mmCIF file of C-alpha atoms in Angstrom:
data_model
loop_
_atom_site.group_PDB
_atom_site.id
_atom_site.type_symbol
_atom_site.label_atom_id
_atom_site.label_comp_id
_atom_site.label_asym_id
_atom_site.label_seq_id
_atom_site.Cartn_x
_atom_site.Cartn_y
_atom_site.Cartn_z
ATOM 1 C CA MET M 1045 28.744 13.440 67.440
ATOM 2 C CA ARG M 1046 25.353 11.894 68.144
ATOM 3 C CA VAL M 1047 23.045 10.868 65.310
ATOM 4 C CA LEU M 1048 19.357 10.143 65.866
ATOM 5 C CA PHE M 1049 18.110 7.718 63.215
ATOM 6 C CA PHE M 1050 14.352 7.803 62.607
ATOM 7 C CA GLU M 1051 12.148 5.572 60.395
ATOM 8 C CA ILE M 1052 14.709 2.786 60.659
ATOM 9 C CA PHE M 1053 14.102 -0.770 59.496
ATOM 10 C CA GLU M 1054 15.764 -3.527 61.512
ATOM 11 C CA SER M 1055 17.644 -4.688 58.411
ATOM 12 C CA GLU M 1056 18.713 -1.104 57.714
ATOM 13 C CA ARG M 1057 19.915 -0.652 61.290
ATOM 14 C CA ASN M 1058 22.058 -3.778 61.083
ATOM 15 C CA THR M 1059 23.630 -2.673 57.812
ATOM 16 C CA ILE M 1060 24.312 0.892 58.994
ATOM 17 C CA GLN M 1061 25.933 -0.370 62.192
ATOM 18 C CA LYS M 1062 28.331 -2.383 60.069
ATOM 19 C CA PHE M 1063 29.753 0.851 58.622
ATOM 20 C CA LEU M 1064 29.532 3.195 61.640
ATOM 21 C CA PRO M 1065 32.867 4.387 63.093
ATOM 22 C CA SER M 1066 33.346 4.243 66.848
ATOM 23 C CA ASP M 1067 33.237 8.033 67.304
ATOM 24 C CA LEU M 1068 29.695 8.322 65.920
ATOM 25 C CA GLN M 1069 27.087 7.664 68.602
ATOM 26 C CA ALA M 1070 23.898 6.314 67.043
ATOM 27 C CA VAL M 1071 20.381 6.108 68.460
ATOM 28 C CA PHE M 1072 17.790 4.196 66.418
ATOM 29 C CA THR M 1073 13.997 4.219 66.354
ATOM 30 C CA ALA M 1074 11.401 2.972 63.891
ATOM 31 C CA ALA M 1075 9.213 5.992 64.663
ATOM 32 C CA THR M 1076 9.029 9.114 62.539
ATOM 33 C CA PHE M 1077 10.591 12.276 63.956
ATOM 34 C CA GLN M 1078 7.203 13.811 64.759
ATOM 35 C CA SER M 1079 5.877 10.721 66.542
ATOM 36 C CA SER M 1080 9.026 9.724 68.418
ATOM 37 C CA GLU M 1081 9.640 10.396 72.090
ATOM 38 C CA LEU M 1082 13.365 10.893 71.464
ATOM 39 C CA THR M 1083 14.456 14.390 72.504
ATOM 40 C CA PRO M 1084 17.157 15.949 70.299
ATOM 41 C CA SER M 1085 19.957 17.880 71.971
ATOM 42 C CA SER M 1086 22.062 20.718 70.620
ATOM 43 C CA GLY M 1087 24.598 19.364 68.141
ATOM 44 C CA ASP M 1088 22.637 16.217 67.303
ATOM 45 C CA VAL M 1089 22.209 15.243 63.668
ATOM 46 C CA ILE M 1090 18.728 14.078 62.661
ATOM 47 C CA CYS M 1091 18.707 11.258 60.095
ATOM 48 C CA ILE M 1092 15.332 10.473 58.510
ATOM 49 C CA ARG M 1093 13.671 8.968 55.474
ATOM 50 C CA THR M 1094 10.747 10.593 53.656
ATOM 51 C CA GLN M 1095 7.858 10.379 56.132
ATOM 52 C CA SER M 1096 9.162 12.520 58.982
ATOM 53 C CA ASP M 1097 7.801 15.991 59.619
ATOM 54 C CA PHE M 1098 9.395 18.724 61.703
ATOM 55 C CA PRO M 1099 7.334 20.177 64.585
ATOM 56 C CA GLU M 1100 8.675 23.619 65.421
ATOM 57 C CA ASP M 1101 9.009 22.916 69.136
ATOM 58 C CA ARG M 1102 11.414 20.046 68.430
ATOM 59 C CA MET M 1103 13.652 21.865 65.950
ATOM 60 C CA LYS M 1104 15.096 24.681 68.078
ATOM 61 C CA ASP M 1105 18.426 22.922 68.740
ATOM 62 C CA ILE M 1106 18.752 21.205 65.361
ATOM 63 C CA SER M 1107 21.059 22.485 62.623
ATOM 64 C CA ALA M 1108 21.603 19.332 60.542
ATOM 65 C CA VAL M 1109 19.151 16.900 58.937
ATOM 66 C CA LEU M 1110 20.211 14.080 56.627
ATOM 67 C CA SER M 1111 17.576 12.251 54.601
ATOM 68 C CA ARG M 1112 18.373 8.684 53.629
ATOM 69 C CA SER M 1113 16.831 9.280 50.195
ATOM 70 C CA THR M 1114 17.738 10.776 46.853
ATOM 71 C CA GLY M 1115 14.543 12.845 46.820
ATOM 72 C CA TYR M 1116 14.568 15.906 49.056
ATOM 73 C CA ASP M 1117 11.308 17.790 48.493
ATOM 74 C CA HIS M 1118 10.294 16.929 52.074
ATOM 75 C CA LEU M 1119 13.305 18.937 53.322
ATOM 76 C CA ARG M 1120 12.271 22.117 51.517
ATOM 77 C CA LYS M 1121 10.192 23.348 54.452
ATOM 78 C CA LEU M 1122 13.427 23.746 56.436
ATOM 79 C CA GLU M 1123 15.599 25.441 53.836
ATOM 80 C CA ASP M 1124 14.886 28.988 55.058
ATOM 81 C CA ARG M 1125 16.119 28.272 58.580
ATOM 82 C CA PRO M 1126 19.435 30.112 59.190
ATOM 83 C CA GLY M 1127 22.443 27.831 59.486
ATOM 84 C CA MET M 1128 20.485 24.675 58.660
ATOM 85 C CA HIS M 1129 22.323 21.935 56.756
ATOM 86 C CA LEU M 1130 19.985 19.669 54.784
ATOM 87 C CA GLY M 1131 21.603 16.601 53.289
ATOM 88 C CA TYR M 1132 20.418 13.845 50.974
ATOM 89 C CA LEU M 1133 22.044 10.858 49.306
ATOM 90 C CA PRO M 1134 23.428 10.639 45.786
ATOM 91 C CA GLU M 1135 21.901 8.101 43.440
ATOM 92 C CA TYR M 1136 21.876 4.624 44.982
ATOM 93 C CA CYS M 1137 18.628 2.852 44.036
ATOM 94 C CA SER M 1138 17.725 3.788 40.455
ATOM 95 C CA TYR M 1139 17.684 0.202 39.235
ATOM 96 C CA ALA M 1140 15.688 -1.037 42.238
ATOM 97 C CA VAL M 1141 12.990 1.617 41.759
ATOM 98 C CA ALA M 1142 12.908 1.111 37.986
ATOM 99 C CA GLU M 1143 12.519 -2.638 38.445
ATOM 100 C CA HIS M 1144 9.636 -2.082 40.878
ATOM 101 C CA ALA M 1145 7.874 0.159 38.353
ATOM 102 C CA VAL M 1146 8.209 -2.475 35.640
ATOM 103 C CA ILE M 1147 6.947 -5.212 37.987
ATOM 104 C CA MET M 1148 3.878 -3.102 38.796
ATOM 105 C CA MET M 1149 3.288 -2.559 35.084
ATOM 106 C CA MET M 1150 3.470 -6.301 34.423
ATOM 107 C CA MET M 1151 1.110 -7.125 37.286
ATOM 108 C CA LEU M 1152 -1.455 -4.601 36.073
ATOM 109 C CA LEU M 1153 -1.286 -5.765 32.463
ATOM 110 C CA ARG M 1154 -1.780 -9.390 33.559
ATOM 111 C CA ARG M 1155 -4.410 -8.466 36.202
ATOM 112 C CA ILE M 1156 -2.558 -10.319 38.932
ATOM 113 C CA LYS M 1157 -4.491 -8.804 41.843
ATOM 114 C CA LYS M 1158 -7.804 -9.946 40.356
ATOM 115 C CA GLN M 1159 -6.297 -13.365 39.631
ATOM 116 C CA THR M 1160 -5.294 -13.842 43.271
ATOM 117 C CA VAL M 1161 -8.789 -12.860 44.428
ATOM 118 C CA GLN M 1162 -10.455 -15.329 42.046
ATOM 119 C CA MET M 1163 -8.063 -18.117 42.990
ATOM 120 C CA THR M 1164 -10.279 -18.835 46.019
ATOM 121 C CA ASP M 1165 -12.789 -20.604 43.754
ATOM 122 C CA PHE M 1166 -10.457 -21.181 40.771
ATOM 123 C CA ASN M 1167 -12.510 -18.775 38.676
ATOM 124 C CA ARG M 1168 -10.781 -17.830 35.402
ATOM 125 C CA GLU M 1169 -13.614 -15.682 34.067
ATOM 126 C CA ASP M 1170 -12.688 -12.091 33.079
ATOM 127 C CA LEU M 1171 -8.960 -12.547 33.709
ATOM 128 C CA THR M 1172 -7.589 -12.013 30.209
ATOM 129 C CA GLY M 1173 -4.436 -9.930 30.372
ATOM 130 C CA ARG M 1174 -2.166 -8.230 27.872
ATOM 131 C CA GLN M 1175 1.364 -9.061 26.706
ATOM 132 C CA ILE M 1176 4.199 -6.556 26.881
ATOM 133 C CA PRO M 1177 6.030 -6.676 23.501
ATOM 134 C CA GLY M 1178 4.874 -3.924 21.170
ATOM 135 C CA LYS M 1179 3.041 -1.946 23.845
ATOM 136 C CA LYS M 1180 3.681 1.800 23.911
ATOM 137 C CA VAL M 1181 5.036 3.221 27.163
ATOM 138 C CA MET M 1182 5.758 6.834 28.079
ATOM 139 C CA ILE M 1183 8.142 7.504 30.939
ATOM 140 C CA CYS M 1184 7.410 10.911 32.470
ATOM 141 C CA GLY M 1185 10.665 12.154 33.934
ATOM 142 C CA VAL M 1186 13.770 10.696 32.292
ATOM 143 C CA GLY M 1187 16.414 11.147 34.969
ATOM 144 C CA ASN M 1188 18.425 8.462 36.743
ATOM 145 C CA ILE M 1189 15.355 6.346 37.527
ATOM 146 C CA GLY M 1190 13.375 7.181 34.394
ATOM 147 C CA SER M 1191 16.279 6.283 32.114
ATOM 148 C CA GLU M 1192 16.558 2.875 33.833
ATOM 149 C CA ILE M 1193 12.821 2.305 33.318
ATOM 150 C CA TYR M 1194 13.233 3.277 29.653
ATOM 151 C CA ARG M 1195 16.116 0.799 29.268
ATOM 152 C CA LEU M 1196 14.247 -2.071 30.946
ATOM 153 C CA CYS M 1197 11.085 -1.478 28.911
ATOM 154 C CA SER M 1198 13.116 -1.355 25.699
ATOM 155 C CA LYS M 1199 14.667 -4.729 26.563
ATOM 156 C CA LEU M 1200 11.142 -6.125 26.958
ATOM 157 C CA GLY M 1201 10.277 -5.137 23.402
ATOM 158 C CA MET M 1202 8.148 -2.116 24.238
ATOM 159 C CA ASN M 1203 7.837 0.979 22.078
ATOM 160 C CA CYS M 1204 9.300 3.576 24.455
ATOM 161 C CA ALA M 1205 8.999 7.350 24.632
ATOM 162 C CA GLY M 1206 10.113 9.843 27.245
ATOM 163 C CA PHE M 1207 8.755 13.165 28.456
ATOM 164 C CA ASP M 1208 11.139 15.597 30.143
ATOM 165 C CA ILE M 1209 12.015 19.276 29.842
ATOM 166 C CA ASP M 1210 15.697 18.303 30.126
ATOM 167 C CA ARG M 1211 16.391 16.063 27.143
ATOM 168 C CA ARG M 1212 19.816 14.769 28.172
ATOM 169 C CA PHE M 1213 19.755 11.162 26.932
ATOM 170 C CA GLU M 1214 20.509 10.744 23.236
ATOM 171 C CA GLU M 1215 19.048 7.234 23.116
ATOM 172 C CA VAL M 1216 15.631 8.388 24.362
ATOM 173 C CA ARG M 1217 12.843 9.257 21.934
ATOM 174 C CA TYR M 1218 11.248 12.325 23.489
ATOM 175 C CA VAL M 1219 7.629 13.380 23.010
ATOM 176 C CA SER M 1220 5.365 16.077 24.388
ATOM 177 C CA LEU M 1221 3.193 15.120 27.342
ATOM 178 C CA SER M 1222 -0.023 15.411 25.346
ATOM 179 C CA GLU M 1223 1.345 13.275 22.500
ATOM 180 C CA GLY M 1224 2.496 10.602 24.930
ATOM 181 C CA VAL M 1225 -0.859 10.452 26.717
ATOM 182 C CA GLN M 1226 -2.704 10.142 23.408
ATOM 183 C CA THR M 1227 -0.706 7.153 22.162
ATOM 184 C CA SER M 1228 0.483 5.220 25.226
ATOM 185 C CA ASP M 1229 -0.700 1.906 26.639
ATOM 186 C CA VAL M 1230 1.349 2.541 29.784
ATOM 187 C CA ILE M 1231 2.357 5.782 31.514
ATOM 188 C CA ILE M 1232 5.043 5.624 34.210
ATOM 189 C CA CYS M 1233 5.658 8.672 36.397
ATOM 190 C CA ALA M 1234 9.268 9.193 37.510
ATOM 191 C CA LEU M 1235 9.115 12.995 37.789
ATOM 192 C CA PRO M 1236 10.523 14.962 40.730
ATOM 193 C CA LEU M 1237 7.990 16.945 42.745
ATOM 194 C CA THR M 1238 8.241 20.659 41.943
ATOM 195 C CA ASP M 1239 5.813 23.552 41.616
ATOM 196 C CA ARG M 1240 5.578 22.689 37.908
ATOM 197 C CA THR M 1241 4.905 18.967 38.347
ATOM 198 C CA GLU M 1242 2.491 19.028 41.298
ATOM 199 C CA GLY M 1243 -0.879 17.827 39.969
ATOM 200 C CA LEU M 1244 0.544 17.532 36.449
ATOM 201 C CA LEU M 1245 -0.969 14.113 35.724
ATOM 202 C CA ASP M 1246 -4.527 15.040 36.622
ATOM 203 C CA TYR M 1247 -7.935 14.156 35.196
ATOM 204 C CA LYS M 1248 -7.750 16.730 32.412
ATOM 205 C CA GLN M 1249 -4.333 15.490 31.300
ATOM 206 C CA LEU M 1250 -5.113 11.770 31.442
ATOM 207 C CA ALA M 1251 -8.751 11.651 30.302
ATOM 208 C CA SER M 1252 -7.838 11.497 26.621
ATOM 209 C CA GLY M 1253 -6.036 8.720 24.786
ATOM 210 C CA LYS M 1254 -6.578 4.977 25.094
ATOM 211 C CA SER M 1255 -9.271 3.945 27.555
ATOM 212 C CA ASP M 1256 -7.358 0.825 28.620
ATOM 213 C CA LYS M 1257 -4.064 2.564 29.432
ATOM 214 C CA ILE M 1258 -2.486 2.031 32.841
ATOM 215 C CA LEU M 1259 -0.590 4.425 35.101
ATOM 216 C CA VAL M 1260 2.278 3.657 37.485
ATOM 217 C CA ASN M 1261 3.691 6.274 39.881
ATOM 218 C CA ILE M 1262 6.951 5.605 41.745
ATOM 219 C CA SER M 1263 8.008 9.238 42.256
ATOM 220 C CA ARG M 1264 5.693 11.456 44.349
ATOM 221 C CA GLY M 1265 1.976 11.100 45.033
ATOM 222 C CA GLU M 1266 1.248 14.802 44.676
ATOM 223 C CA ILE M 1267 1.825 14.531 40.916
ATOM 224 C CA THR M 1268 -1.172 12.193 40.429
ATOM 225 C CA PRO M 1269 -4.172 13.441 42.479
ATOM 226 C CA ALA M 1270 -5.954 10.467 44.052
ATOM 227 C CA ALA M 1271 -9.474 11.767 43.394
ATOM 228 C CA ASP M 1272 -8.638 12.172 39.711
ATOM 229 C CA LEU M 1273 -7.292 8.622 39.505
ATOM 230 C CA GLU M 1274 -10.462 7.267 41.091
ATOM 231 C CA ARG M 1275 -12.606 9.194 38.616
ATOM 232 C CA LEU M 1276 -10.520 8.026 35.652
ATOM 233 C CA LEU M 1277 -10.862 4.395 36.746
ATOM 234 C CA THR M 1278 -14.594 4.732 37.408
ATOM 235 C CA GLU M 1279 -15.159 6.320 33.997
ATOM 236 C CA ARG M 1280 -12.955 3.648 32.373
ATOM 237 C CA LYS M 1281 -10.405 6.116 31.092
ATOM 238 C CA LEU M 1282 -7.727 4.146 32.935
ATOM 239 C CA SER M 1283 -7.749 0.357 33.290
ATOM 240 C CA GLY M 1284 -5.217 0.088 36.095
ATOM 241 C CA VAL M 1285 -3.139 2.119 38.551
ATOM 242 C CA GLY M 1286 0.022 1.227 40.470
ATOM 243 C CA LEU M 1287 1.145 3.495 43.323
ATOM 244 C CA ASP M 1288 4.237 3.298 45.507
ATOM 245 C CA VAL M 1289 3.917 6.939 46.632
ATOM 246 C CA PHE M 1290 1.114 9.029 48.119
ATOM 247 C CA ALA M 1291 0.224 12.686 48.690
ATOM 248 C CA ASP M 1292 0.898 13.906 52.252
ATOM 249 C CA GLU M 1293 2.555 10.557 52.729
ATOM 250 C CA SER M 1294 3.839 11.127 56.269
ATOM 251 C CA VAL M 1295 0.289 11.808 57.534
ATOM 252 C CA PHE M 1296 -1.184 8.922 55.543
ATOM 253 C CA ALA M 1297 1.483 6.495 56.746
ATOM 254 C CA ASP M 1298 1.151 7.528 60.410
ATOM 255 C CA SER M 1299 -2.614 7.062 60.187
ATOM 256 C CA LEU M 1300 -2.289 3.561 58.745
ATOM 257 C CA ARG M 1301 0.363 2.524 61.274
ATOM 258 C CA SER M 1302 -1.709 3.741 64.217
ATOM 259 C CA HIS M 1303 -4.956 2.278 62.807
ATOM 260 C CA ASN M 1304 -6.654 5.633 63.365
ATOM 261 C CA PRO M 1305 -9.494 6.716 61.071
ATOM 262 C CA VAL M 1306 -8.280 8.615 58.017
ATOM 263 C CA LEU M 1307 -10.228 11.874 57.931
ATOM 264 C CA VAL M 1308 -8.558 13.726 55.046
ATOM 265 C CA SER M 1309 -10.627 13.246 51.894
ATOM 266 C CA ASP M 1310 -7.630 12.413 49.684
ATOM 267 C CA HIS M 1311 -6.603 9.673 52.089
ATOM 268 C CA GLN M 1312 -10.127 8.271 52.195
ATOM 269 C CA THR M 1313 -9.912 8.132 48.411
ATOM 270 C CA LEU M 1314 -6.646 6.196 48.659
ATOM 271 C CA LEU M 1315 -8.284 3.647 50.954
ATOM 272 C CA ARG M 1316 -11.072 3.146 48.420
ATOM 273 C CA LEU M 1317 -8.510 2.746 45.657
ATOM 274 C CA GLN M 1318 -6.622 0.183 47.717
ATOM 275 C CA ASN M 1319 -9.700 -2.056 47.746
ATOM 276 C CA ARG M 1320 -10.073 -2.057 43.962
ATOM 277 C CA GLU M 1321 -8.943 -5.059 41.911
ATOM 278 C CA ASP M 1322 -7.451 -2.744 39.274
ATOM 279 C CA VAL M 1323 -5.200 -0.877 41.726
ATOM 280 C CA LEU M 1324 -1.870 -1.965 43.215
ATOM 281 C CA MET M 1325 -0.343 -0.131 46.178
ATOM 282 C CA THR M 1326 2.983 -0.658 47.923
ATOM 283 C CA PRO M 1327 4.259 1.301 50.977
ATOM 284 C CA HIS M 1328 6.890 3.497 49.284
ATOM 285 C CA ASN M 1329 9.114 0.456 49.095
ATOM 286 C CA ALA M 1330 10.399 0.475 45.509
ATOM 287 C CA PHE M 1331 13.936 1.296 46.665
ATOM 288 C CA ASN M 1332 14.104 -1.568 49.149
ATOM 289 C CA THR M 1333 16.368 -4.319 47.853
ATOM 290 C CA SER M 1334 19.292 -5.860 49.725
ATOM 291 C CA GLU M 1335 21.689 -4.491 47.116
ATOM 292 C CA ALA M 1336 20.331 -0.940 47.337
ATOM 293 C CA LEU M 1337 20.187 -1.134 51.140
ATOM 294 C CA GLU M 1338 23.894 -1.937 51.330
ATOM 295 C CA GLN M 1339 24.777 1.034 49.123
ATOM 296 C CA LYS M 1340 22.347 3.335 50.921
ATOM 297 C CA SER M 1341 23.763 2.468 54.341
ATOM 298 C CA LEU M 1342 27.329 3.050 53.186
ATOM 299 C CA LEU M 1343 26.447 6.426 51.634
ATOM 300 C CA THR M 1344 24.561 7.437 54.790
ATOM 301 C CA VAL M 1345 27.573 6.788 57.007
ATOM 302 C CA GLN M 1346 29.940 8.453 54.538
ATOM 303 C CA SER M 1347 27.701 11.545 54.517
ATOM 304 C CA LEU M 1348 27.684 11.679 58.322
ATOM 305 C CA ILE M 1349 31.465 11.334 58.501
ATOM 306 C CA HIS M 1350 31.781 14.139 55.940
ATOM 307 C CA TYR M 1351 29.527 16.357 58.069
ATOM 308 C CA GLN M 1352 31.479 15.538 61.214
ATOM 309 C CA LYS M 1353 34.745 16.484 59.501
ATOM 310 C CA TYR M 1354 33.719 19.471 57.367
ATOM 311 C CA GLY M 1355 30.477 20.792 58.891
ATOM 312 C CA ALA M 1356 28.490 20.124 55.707
ATOM 313 C CA PHE M 1357 27.015 17.147 53.872
ATOM 314 C CA PRO M 1358 28.461 16.143 50.473
ATOM 315 C CA CYS M 1359 25.001 16.549 48.893
ATOM 316 C CA GLU M 1360 23.012 19.472 50.303
ATOM 317 C CA VAL M 1361 19.730 21.103 49.338
ATOM 318 C CA SER M 1362 20.294 24.569 47.938
ATOM 319 C CA ALA M 1363 17.946 27.336 46.882
ATOM 320 C CA SER M 1364 18.720 26.607 43.233
ATOM 321 C CA ALA M 1365 18.392 22.819 43.539
#
């Protein structure tokens, strides 16, 4: 069986090769599926991350796609194709992503980006930050990642609350979304992207509450519209934003990599946000630790072996998922 790996990091390639059996033929490229010149053949398995798209003219011979991610909303566009197997990975990076969210929160509260800018002339004016203990944080989406964020914030002495329609953790103090927005110093988005959550944390939802609250999003960019975030910052209804995810991320990422002008208005907004001293952006990299990479690579190979043996992935997207 041949597997075409797209969006591959060099470090990821080396780790995956360590686990690959001899009867799996692997081809690696750093390019996304849509931008690669690799031509899939019948029977090939496509293995991607989250920024690949699926041009129709390249999908005619493909019946199996495995995403090296726990999120799978980007696979939904293929779920109606007859005989298509769409796989994803079980939980492997919850702590890594949670840690990244907390780091972003700390950097925003202590205004680290502005500090680094003003270091050029050792200017300490207007750099007063805020300490963490006693601050109120609401985690939106208390699943595997959200529960880790909740635990880490609790250990830091924060007053934690969670918002989720599925209240499955007994140790979590749950609140309504409106109550959490009204009282929180920090809002961290760890929600999955669904029809119900798309655009959920918009201007109308976030305009109330404390004017110096900060927002961190490590889940999906479509949940926090970029234009609304810019307006909230401009009107001083947010004091800081941290983003590791972006709407239409595959298009945005391809544009940045190719250094082509970004023409979509939302992406132009993101570029303006990137230049602000009260905004932190990272390239969807919260998952990327050496520990998580090892586990991710092992699970990827195990999923491919399972498909080779049984004709299905151990974790597959279903209509009810």
